Short mmCIF file of C-alpha atoms (C1' of nucleotides) in Angstrom, two decimals:
data_model
loop_
_atom_site.label_atom_id
_atom_site.label_comp_id
_atom_site.label_asym_id
_atom_site.label_seq_id
_atom_site.Cartn_x
_atom_site.Cartn_y
_atom_site.Cartn_z
CA MET A 729 -146.17 9.19 180.69
CA ALA A 730 -147.79 7.65 177.66
CA GLY A 731 -150.62 5.77 179.35
CA LYS A 732 -150.08 2.18 180.33
CA ARG A 733 -152.23 -0.26 178.46
CA LYS A 734 -155.90 -0.37 179.27
CA ASP A 735 -157.48 -3.07 177.28
CA LYS A 736 -160.55 -3.57 179.43
CA ASP A 737 -163.51 -5.42 177.91
CA ASN A 738 -161.11 -7.64 176.00
CA SER A 739 -159.92 -10.11 178.57
CA SER A 740 -158.85 -12.89 176.19
CA SER A 741 -159.90 -15.52 178.70
CA ASP A 742 -161.95 -17.66 176.38
CA ASP A 743 -161.24 -20.94 174.62
CA SER A 744 -158.27 -22.36 176.46
CA SER A 745 -158.18 -25.97 175.33
CA SER A 746 -158.25 -25.14 171.64
CA GLU A 747 -155.59 -22.52 172.35
CA ASP A 748 -153.05 -25.13 173.33
CA ASP A 749 -153.79 -27.18 170.26
CA ILE A 750 -153.18 -24.17 168.13
CA LYS A 751 -149.86 -23.41 169.74
CA LYS A 752 -148.54 -26.85 168.90
CA LYS A 753 -149.64 -26.57 165.32
CA LYS A 754 -148.31 -23.07 164.70
CA LEU A 755 -146.81 -22.81 161.27
CA LYS A 756 -143.48 -21.25 162.02
CA THR A 757 -142.54 -19.00 159.17
CA ASN A 758 -139.12 -20.01 160.42
CA THR A 759 -137.07 -22.81 158.85
CA PRO A 760 -137.43 -23.23 156.07
CA LEU A 761 -138.05 -19.75 154.84
CA ILE A 762 -141.34 -19.47 153.11
CA LYS A 763 -140.74 -18.15 149.68
CA VAL A 764 -142.86 -15.33 148.45
CA SER A 765 -142.45 -14.37 144.85
CA VAL A 766 -140.99 -10.93 144.19
CA THR A 767 -144.34 -9.72 142.98
CA SER A 768 -146.28 -11.13 145.88
CA ASN A 769 -149.60 -9.61 145.00
CA ASP A 770 -151.37 -12.89 145.34
CA ASN A 771 -152.63 -11.78 148.72
CA LYS A 772 -156.00 -13.38 149.14
CA ASN A 773 -156.68 -11.61 152.41
CA LYS A 774 -156.21 -7.97 151.49
CA GLN A 775 -159.16 -6.78 153.53
CA LEU A 776 -157.69 -8.35 156.65
CA THR A 777 -154.14 -7.15 156.11
CA ASP A 778 -155.30 -3.63 155.25
CA ILE A 779 -157.25 -3.30 158.47
CA LEU A 780 -154.50 -4.85 160.60
CA THR A 781 -151.98 -2.52 158.98
CA GLU A 782 -154.14 0.46 159.94
CA LEU A 783 -154.23 -0.80 163.50
CA SER A 784 -150.43 -1.13 163.48
CA VAL A 785 -150.06 2.52 162.50
CA PHE A 786 -152.27 3.64 165.37
CA GLU A 787 -150.16 1.63 167.79
CA LYS A 788 -146.90 3.02 166.47
CA ASN A 789 -148.12 6.57 166.78
CA LYS A 790 -149.41 5.91 170.26
CA GLY A 791 -145.80 5.04 171.07
CA GLN A 792 -146.50 1.31 171.31
CA VAL A 793 -143.69 0.20 169.04
CA HIS A 794 -143.85 -3.45 170.10
CA ARG A 795 -147.55 -3.67 169.43
CA PHE A 796 -146.83 -2.06 166.10
CA THR A 797 -144.29 -4.76 165.22
CA ALA A 798 -146.60 -7.46 166.54
CA TYR A 799 -149.33 -6.36 164.12
CA ARG A 800 -146.79 -6.07 161.35
CA LYS A 801 -145.57 -9.59 161.95
CA ALA A 802 -149.12 -10.91 161.83
CA VAL A 803 -149.73 -9.05 158.58
CA LEU A 804 -146.61 -10.58 157.00
CA SER A 805 -147.69 -14.06 158.03
CA ILE A 806 -151.13 -13.54 156.57
CA LYS A 807 -149.74 -12.13 153.34
CA ALA A 808 -147.56 -15.22 152.94
CA TYR A 809 -150.51 -17.53 153.56
CA PRO A 810 -151.72 -18.85 150.21
CA HIS A 811 -155.39 -19.37 151.06
CA GLU A 812 -158.38 -17.21 151.75
CA ILE A 813 -158.82 -17.11 155.50
CA LYS A 814 -162.29 -18.25 156.55
CA SER A 815 -162.07 -17.90 160.33
CA GLY A 816 -160.05 -16.49 163.18
CA LEU A 817 -159.20 -20.00 164.26
CA GLU A 818 -157.69 -20.71 160.88
CA ALA A 819 -155.63 -17.51 161.06
CA GLN A 820 -154.46 -18.29 164.55
CA LYS A 821 -152.40 -21.18 163.25
CA LEU A 822 -150.09 -18.62 161.69
CA ASP A 823 -147.00 -17.37 163.47
CA GLY A 824 -147.69 -13.98 165.04
CA VAL A 825 -151.48 -14.34 165.10
CA GLY A 826 -152.84 -14.91 168.59
CA ALA A 827 -156.20 -14.90 170.28
CA LYS A 828 -156.82 -11.16 170.06
CA ILE A 829 -156.13 -10.82 166.37
CA ALA A 830 -158.07 -14.01 165.67
CA LYS A 831 -161.06 -12.45 167.39
CA LYS A 832 -160.68 -9.31 165.31
CA ILE A 833 -160.49 -11.40 162.16
CA ASP A 834 -163.76 -13.09 163.06
CA GLU A 835 -165.37 -9.70 163.51
CA ILE A 836 -164.05 -8.49 160.16
CA LEU A 837 -165.19 -11.61 158.34
CA LYS A 838 -168.62 -11.39 159.95
CA THR A 839 -169.34 -7.65 159.78
CA GLY A 840 -166.89 -6.47 157.14
CA ASP A 841 -165.49 -3.98 159.61
CA LEU A 842 -163.84 -3.53 162.99
CA LYS A 843 -165.37 -1.42 165.76
CA LYS A 844 -161.96 -0.72 167.34
CA LEU A 845 -160.68 0.72 164.11
CA LYS A 846 -163.82 2.75 163.53
CA SER A 847 -163.69 4.32 166.95
CA GLN A 848 -160.01 5.15 166.57
CA ASN A 849 -160.73 6.71 163.21
CA GLN A 850 -163.35 8.90 164.82
CA ASP A 851 -160.97 9.98 167.56
CA GLU A 852 -159.86 13.46 166.54
CA THR A 853 -156.73 13.38 168.69
CA LEU A 854 -155.54 10.05 167.37
CA THR A 855 -156.09 10.94 163.74
CA ALA A 856 -154.35 14.27 164.24
CA ILE A 857 -151.36 12.47 165.75
CA ASN A 858 -151.32 10.10 162.79
CA GLN A 859 -151.31 13.04 160.41
CA LEU A 860 -148.48 14.91 162.12
CA SER A 861 -146.37 11.76 162.46
CA ARG A 862 -146.12 11.56 158.70
CA VAL A 863 -143.61 14.41 158.86
CA THR A 864 -140.13 12.94 159.27
CA GLY A 865 -138.67 14.05 162.57
CA ILE A 866 -142.06 14.15 164.26
CA GLY A 867 -142.59 11.01 166.30
CA PRO A 868 -145.25 9.96 168.80
CA GLN A 869 -144.03 12.26 171.59
CA LYS A 870 -143.78 15.40 169.49
CA ALA A 871 -147.06 14.68 167.73
CA LYS A 872 -148.80 14.24 171.06
CA SER A 873 -147.48 17.49 172.50
CA LEU A 874 -148.34 19.38 169.33
CA VAL A 875 -151.92 18.16 169.43
CA GLU A 876 -152.12 19.15 173.08
CA GLU A 877 -151.16 22.66 171.96
CA GLY A 878 -153.93 22.61 169.40
CA ILE A 879 -151.72 21.98 166.37
CA LYS A 880 -153.56 19.32 164.43
CA THR A 881 -152.83 19.60 160.73
CA ILE A 882 -149.95 20.04 158.34
CA ASP A 883 -151.21 23.57 157.70
CA ASP A 884 -151.12 24.30 161.43
CA LEU A 885 -147.51 23.11 161.44
CA LYS A 886 -146.50 25.59 158.77
CA LYS A 887 -147.62 28.44 161.03
CA ILE A 888 -145.23 27.38 163.79
CA LYS A 889 -142.42 26.25 161.52
CA ASN A 890 -139.81 28.27 163.41
CA THR A 891 -140.36 26.28 166.59
CA LEU A 892 -139.58 22.96 164.88
CA THR A 893 -136.17 21.31 164.77
CA HIS A 894 -134.19 21.50 161.56
CA HIS A 895 -135.02 17.89 160.71
CA GLN A 896 -138.73 18.52 161.21
CA GLN A 897 -138.65 21.67 159.08
CA ILE A 898 -137.10 19.74 156.20
CA GLY A 899 -139.70 17.04 156.69
CA LEU A 900 -142.43 19.65 156.39
CA LYS A 901 -140.81 21.30 153.37
CA TYR A 902 -140.82 18.04 151.39
CA PHE A 903 -143.87 16.51 153.01
CA SER A 904 -145.57 15.29 149.83
CA GLU A 905 -142.42 14.42 147.94
CA PHE A 906 -141.15 12.10 150.66
CA GLU A 907 -144.31 10.04 150.42
CA GLN A 908 -143.65 9.26 146.75
CA ARG A 909 -141.82 6.06 145.85
CA VAL A 910 -138.49 6.36 144.05
CA PRO A 911 -138.44 4.57 140.68
CA ARG A 912 -135.59 2.11 140.15
CA LYS A 913 -134.44 4.00 137.03
CA GLU A 914 -133.92 7.12 139.08
CA ILE A 915 -131.91 5.32 141.74
CA GLU A 916 -129.66 3.98 138.99
CA VAL A 917 -128.77 7.56 138.07
CA PHE A 918 -128.03 8.53 141.67
CA GLU A 919 -125.93 5.40 142.01
CA LYS A 920 -123.72 6.50 139.15
CA LEU A 921 -123.38 10.06 140.44
CA VAL A 922 -122.44 8.89 143.90
CA SER A 923 -119.96 6.33 142.56
CA ASN A 924 -118.25 8.99 140.50
CA SER A 925 -117.88 11.28 143.48
CA LEU A 926 -116.56 8.46 145.65
CA PHE A 927 -114.03 7.39 143.04
CA SER A 928 -112.60 10.86 142.79
CA ILE A 929 -112.31 11.05 146.58
CA ASP A 930 -110.46 7.73 146.78
CA PRO A 931 -110.50 4.91 144.21
CA ASN A 932 -110.31 2.32 147.00
CA ILE A 933 -113.71 3.21 148.38
CA ILE A 934 -116.35 0.54 147.87
CA SER A 935 -120.07 1.23 147.91
CA GLN A 936 -123.41 -0.37 147.25
CA VAL A 937 -127.02 0.75 147.08
CA CYS A 938 -128.95 -1.49 149.47
CA GLY A 939 -132.56 -1.78 150.55
CA SER A 940 -135.32 -2.89 148.22
CA TYR A 941 -133.36 -1.57 145.25
CA ARG A 942 -130.77 -4.27 145.80
CA ARG A 943 -133.54 -6.80 146.17
CA GLY A 944 -134.56 -5.93 142.64
CA LEU A 945 -137.81 -4.09 143.28
CA GLU A 946 -139.03 -1.55 140.73
CA SER A 947 -139.34 1.24 143.31
CA SER A 948 -138.07 2.06 146.79
CA GLY A 949 -139.08 4.26 149.68
CA ASP A 950 -135.70 5.94 149.81
CA ILE A 951 -132.08 5.49 148.74
CA ASP A 952 -129.76 3.71 151.09
CA ILE A 953 -126.04 3.56 150.28
CA LEU A 954 -123.36 1.62 152.16
CA ILE A 955 -119.77 2.79 151.96
CA SER A 956 -116.50 1.23 153.10
CA HIS A 957 -112.74 1.49 152.65
CA PRO A 958 -109.90 -0.97 153.42
CA ASN A 959 -108.32 1.54 155.77
CA PHE A 960 -111.43 2.08 157.87
CA THR A 961 -111.41 -0.78 160.35
CA LEU A 962 -113.46 -1.88 163.34
CA GLU A 963 -110.61 -0.77 165.54
CA MET A 964 -110.73 2.72 164.09
CA LYS A 965 -114.47 2.88 164.62
CA ASP A 966 -114.13 1.73 168.24
CA LYS A 967 -111.42 4.27 168.92
CA LYS A 968 -113.53 6.89 167.23
CA LYS A 969 -110.75 7.78 164.84
CA THR A 970 -112.42 9.89 162.27
CA PHE A 971 -112.44 8.99 158.64
CA ASN A 972 -114.14 11.78 156.79
CA ILE A 973 -115.32 10.04 153.63
CA ILE A 974 -118.93 10.96 154.28
CA GLU A 975 -118.15 14.60 154.82
CA LYS A 976 -116.20 14.70 151.55
CA LEU A 977 -118.94 12.88 149.68
CA VAL A 978 -121.59 15.27 150.93
CA GLU A 979 -119.46 18.24 149.96
CA SER A 980 -118.88 16.82 146.48
CA LEU A 981 -122.55 16.08 145.85
CA LYS A 982 -123.58 19.51 147.05
CA LYS A 983 -121.24 21.04 144.49
CA LYS A 984 -123.04 19.03 141.83
CA HIS A 985 -126.37 20.27 143.26
CA ILE A 986 -127.45 16.69 143.82
CA LEU A 987 -127.77 17.08 147.58
CA ILE A 988 -130.11 19.90 148.46
CA ASP A 989 -130.79 19.59 152.21
CA ASP A 990 -129.43 17.76 155.26
CA LEU A 991 -131.24 15.97 158.06
CA SER A 992 -128.15 14.83 159.93
CA LEU A 993 -124.44 14.50 159.30
CA GLY A 994 -121.91 12.57 161.35
CA PRO A 995 -118.71 10.62 160.70
CA LEU A 996 -120.61 7.35 160.30
CA LYS A 997 -124.00 8.30 158.98
CA TYR A 998 -125.58 10.93 156.76
CA MET A 999 -129.27 11.46 156.23
CA GLY A 1000 -130.39 14.01 153.69
CA VAL A 1001 -132.28 15.06 150.63
CA CYS A 1002 -131.24 14.63 147.01
CA LYS A 1003 -132.73 15.60 143.68
CA LEU A 1004 -131.68 15.10 140.08
CA VAL A 1005 -130.93 18.32 138.26
CA SER A 1006 -133.82 19.09 135.96
CA THR A 1007 -133.19 20.65 132.57
CA GLU A 1008 -135.63 22.22 130.15
CA ILE A 1009 -135.76 19.14 128.01
CA SER A 1010 -135.74 16.50 130.75
CA GLU A 1011 -138.65 15.74 132.97
CA GLN A 1012 -138.85 17.61 136.26
CA HIS A 1013 -137.63 15.67 139.25
CA ILE A 1014 -138.68 15.68 142.88
CA ALA A 1015 -136.75 15.53 146.14
CA ARG A 1016 -135.80 12.13 147.55
CA ARG A 1017 -134.56 10.85 150.89
CA ILE A 1018 -131.02 9.50 150.79
CA ASP A 1019 -128.80 7.94 153.46
CA PHE A 1020 -125.08 7.12 153.50
CA LYS A 1021 -123.52 4.76 156.01
CA LEU A 1022 -119.82 4.21 156.54
CA ILE A 1023 -119.14 0.62 157.57
CA PRO A 1024 -115.86 -0.79 158.92
CA TYR A 1025 -114.16 -2.90 156.29
CA GLU A 1026 -114.43 -6.17 158.25
CA SER A 1027 -118.14 -5.50 158.70
CA TYR A 1028 -118.89 -4.68 155.09
CA TYR A 1029 -120.67 -7.91 154.09
CA PHE A 1030 -122.57 -8.03 157.35
CA GLY A 1031 -123.67 -4.47 156.75
CA LEU A 1032 -124.64 -5.34 153.21
CA LEU A 1033 -126.69 -8.30 154.35
CA HIS A 1034 -128.37 -6.35 157.12
CA ASN A 1035 -129.16 -3.26 155.06
CA THR A 1036 -130.49 -5.24 152.13
CA GLY A 1037 -133.20 -6.87 154.21
CA SER A 1038 -136.02 -7.41 154.02
CA ASP A 1039 -136.61 -6.93 157.74
CA GLU A 1040 -138.47 -10.20 157.84
CA PHE A 1041 -135.69 -11.98 155.97
CA ASN A 1042 -133.16 -10.65 158.49
CA ARG A 1043 -135.31 -11.76 161.38
CA GLN A 1044 -135.58 -15.28 160.04
CA MET A 1045 -131.91 -15.51 159.15
CA ARG A 1046 -130.88 -14.35 162.61
CA GLY A 1047 -133.16 -17.03 164.02
CA ILE A 1048 -131.45 -19.72 161.96
CA ALA A 1049 -128.03 -18.40 163.00
CA LEU A 1050 -129.06 -18.69 166.63
CA LYS A 1051 -130.09 -22.31 166.16
CA GLN A 1052 -126.65 -23.04 164.77
CA GLY A 1053 -125.02 -21.35 167.76
CA PHE A 1054 -124.19 -17.96 166.29
CA THR A 1055 -125.32 -14.42 166.83
CA LEU A 1056 -125.58 -12.48 163.61
CA SER A 1057 -125.58 -8.69 163.65
CA GLU A 1058 -125.14 -5.72 161.36
CA TYR A 1059 -121.40 -5.80 162.16
CA SER A 1060 -120.32 -9.40 162.67
CA ILE A 1061 -121.16 -13.01 163.34
CA ASN A 1062 -119.96 -14.56 166.58
CA LYS A 1063 -119.88 -18.10 167.85
CA LEU A 1064 -121.83 -18.72 171.02
CA SER A 1065 -120.26 -21.00 173.59
CA LYS A 1066 -122.49 -21.80 176.56
CA GLY A 1067 -124.71 -18.97 175.44
CA VAL A 1068 -121.87 -16.49 175.72
CA LYS A 1069 -120.63 -14.58 172.72
CA ASN A 1070 -117.08 -15.34 171.63
CA GLU A 1071 -115.65 -11.93 170.86
CA THR A 1072 -113.27 -13.11 168.14
CA PRO A 1073 -114.76 -11.78 164.93
CA ILE A 1074 -115.17 -14.18 162.02
CA LEU A 1075 -113.96 -12.64 158.77
CA VAL A 1076 -115.80 -13.15 155.49
CA ASN A 1077 -115.24 -12.04 151.92
CA SER A 1078 -118.77 -12.31 150.60
CA GLU A 1079 -122.36 -12.52 151.74
CA LYS A 1080 -122.41 -16.16 150.69
CA GLU A 1081 -119.79 -17.04 153.29
CA ILE A 1082 -122.17 -15.82 155.98
CA PHE A 1083 -124.87 -18.18 154.73
CA ASP A 1084 -122.27 -20.98 154.64
CA ILE A 1085 -121.27 -20.43 158.25
CA ILE A 1086 -124.79 -21.05 159.49
CA GLY A 1087 -125.37 -23.89 157.03
CA MET A 1088 -128.02 -22.06 155.11
CA GLU A 1089 -128.68 -22.18 151.40
CA TYR A 1090 -127.61 -18.95 149.71
CA TYR A 1091 -130.39 -16.53 148.91
CA PRO A 1092 -129.43 -13.90 146.34
CA PRO A 1093 -130.82 -10.43 147.09
CA ASN A 1094 -133.84 -10.83 144.81
CA LYS A 1095 -134.94 -13.89 146.82
CA ARG A 1096 -135.00 -11.95 150.07
CA ASN A 1097 -138.33 -10.22 149.57
CA LEU A 1098 -140.09 -11.90 152.46
"C1'" DT B 233 -147.37 -14.54 184.30
"C1'" DG B 234 -144.06 -11.21 183.17
"C1'" DG B 235 -140.25 -9.84 180.21
"C1'" DA B 236 -138.40 -9.60 175.29
"C1'" DC B 237 -139.41 -7.87 171.14
"C1'" DT B 238 -132.05 -4.97 167.41
"C1'" DG B 239 -129.91 -1.36 169.16
"C1'" DC B 240 -127.21 2.42 167.55
"C1'" DG B 241 -125.92 7.28 165.22
"C1'" DC B 242 -127.20 11.90 165.38
"C1'" DA B 243 -129.72 16.14 167.09
"C1'" DT B 244 -131.53 18.14 170.81
"C1'" DC B 245 -132.98 18.66 175.46
"C1'" DC B 246 -132.11 18.71 180.33
"C1'" DG B 247 -130.06 18.99 184.74
"C1'" DA B 248 -125.93 19.63 187.43
"C1'" DT C 1476 -120.67 24.39 179.74
"C1'" DC C 1477 -120.75 19.55 179.69
"C1'" DG C 1478 -122.24 14.71 180.13
"C1'" DG C 1479 -126.15 12.00 180.09
"C1'" DA C 1480 -130.96 11.26 178.70
"C1'" DT C 1481 -134.41 11.34 175.28
"C1'" DG C 1482 -136.62 11.33 170.72
"C1'" DC C 1483 -136.28 9.81 166.29
"C1'" DG C 1484 -135.30 7.05 162.26
"C1'" DC C 1485 -134.00 2.91 160.33
"C1'" DG D 1039 -150.10 -8.09 170.68
"C1'" DT D 1040 -147.58 -12.48 170.64
"C1'" DC D 1041 -144.37 -15.62 172.18
"C1'" DC D 1042 -141.85 -18.09 175.51
"C1'" DA D 1043 -139.29 -19.35 179.71
#
DNA sequence: TGGACTGCGCATCCGA
DNA sequence: TCGGATGCGC
DNA sequence: GTCCA
C-alpha cells in the first residue's frame, strides 16, 4: 500500500561519461578498513551529514528502509572522509554516494539548504509521522494509520492510550527517558547486578554487555546483554527445547526492583525496562531500555562479535569473509564451496579465532567504532 | 535495467 | 481456535 | 538511493 516511488523531476540522466570514471575510482571503504578514531568528531562535513541524516529519517518513517540505509551508508562514508567536501563530484567518489546525493550536496554547498528537505519539513503529515515513530513500538505503518485518524502528537496518543499495544504503551510512558543516552558508569552498575543474579541462577552461565559499551564508548543508547551456558546448544535451540535462563533472570531482577516493565519476553530474547533504585542520598535515576539474548554455546563468540558491532564494522567484516570464501553470521561461520554453504559449523573459542579464519588482523572492540 | 540491500524473535492481527 | 502473515525492533 | 550482475 505504501506508495511506490515517484521521483519525478529527478531523472538522474545527466553526466554519463564522468559517471563511469567515478565508478572506477570509488574509494571502497572496504579492505582495508578505514580507521576512525573512537572520538571521531573530526567531521569536516557536519552540515552535509546532518541534512542527509534528516533525509534518512524521513525515508525510514515512510517505510523505505533500504533508502534509509542507503542514506546512512553515505553519511558514514562522508564522516570517515578526512577533507572538507567542495563539490558533489568530489563526494561521489565515496562508497555509497551516487548521482542523486551528489546533486543534493551541490545544492547544499551552493544554497546552504535543500529544497526537498524543506518541503518535507513543511509537510504536516510527514512530520507527524516522524513524531509518532519516536515511540518504541510505533513504526511507519502504525504512525501512518494514526495520522490518518487525526492523531498527530504525543499528547494525542495519550488520549487513546488504551487502544495501543502493550509495547507501545510502555514506549509512551517512558517517551522522554528512552531518548536519553545511558552513561557508561550506569551500565557498569547494571552489569554487576545482572551478573550477580545470573551467578545465583547457575554459576556456569556466561554473559557480556555488548553494543557500544563494549566498544568503549562513554554512553550508549541502551543496554544489550548476551547470555550463554555450556548446556544450551545449537541443537537444543533448533529443537526448541526450552532453557529458561531468561525467565529466571527476569524474575530475579524484578525482585530486586531493577526491572520495572516488559516489552517482550520469550525463551531466547527479552526486551524491557530497567532502572537503578534511587535512595534519598543518591541521585535520582531514570528508566533505561535493556535487552537480554540467550545464545547457543557454540554461537557465543559469533553472537558477541555481531552484537558488539558497529553495524558498519560488521558489514565490512562480512564482506571480507565473503572474499575469503566464508559466510559470517550472528550464529556461525561457514565455508562456501562453489557458492554453496557447507553446513558443518566451525567451532571457535574466542573472537580472535574468527578474525584468524578469514585472515584478518584482530580488531579489539574499541577499534570497531566505524 | 531490475533485484539485493541480514533476517530473526516476539506480539499481535487475520483469515480459515 | 489455530497457523500463518505482518509489524516492529535490532 | 546505490551498487552490481
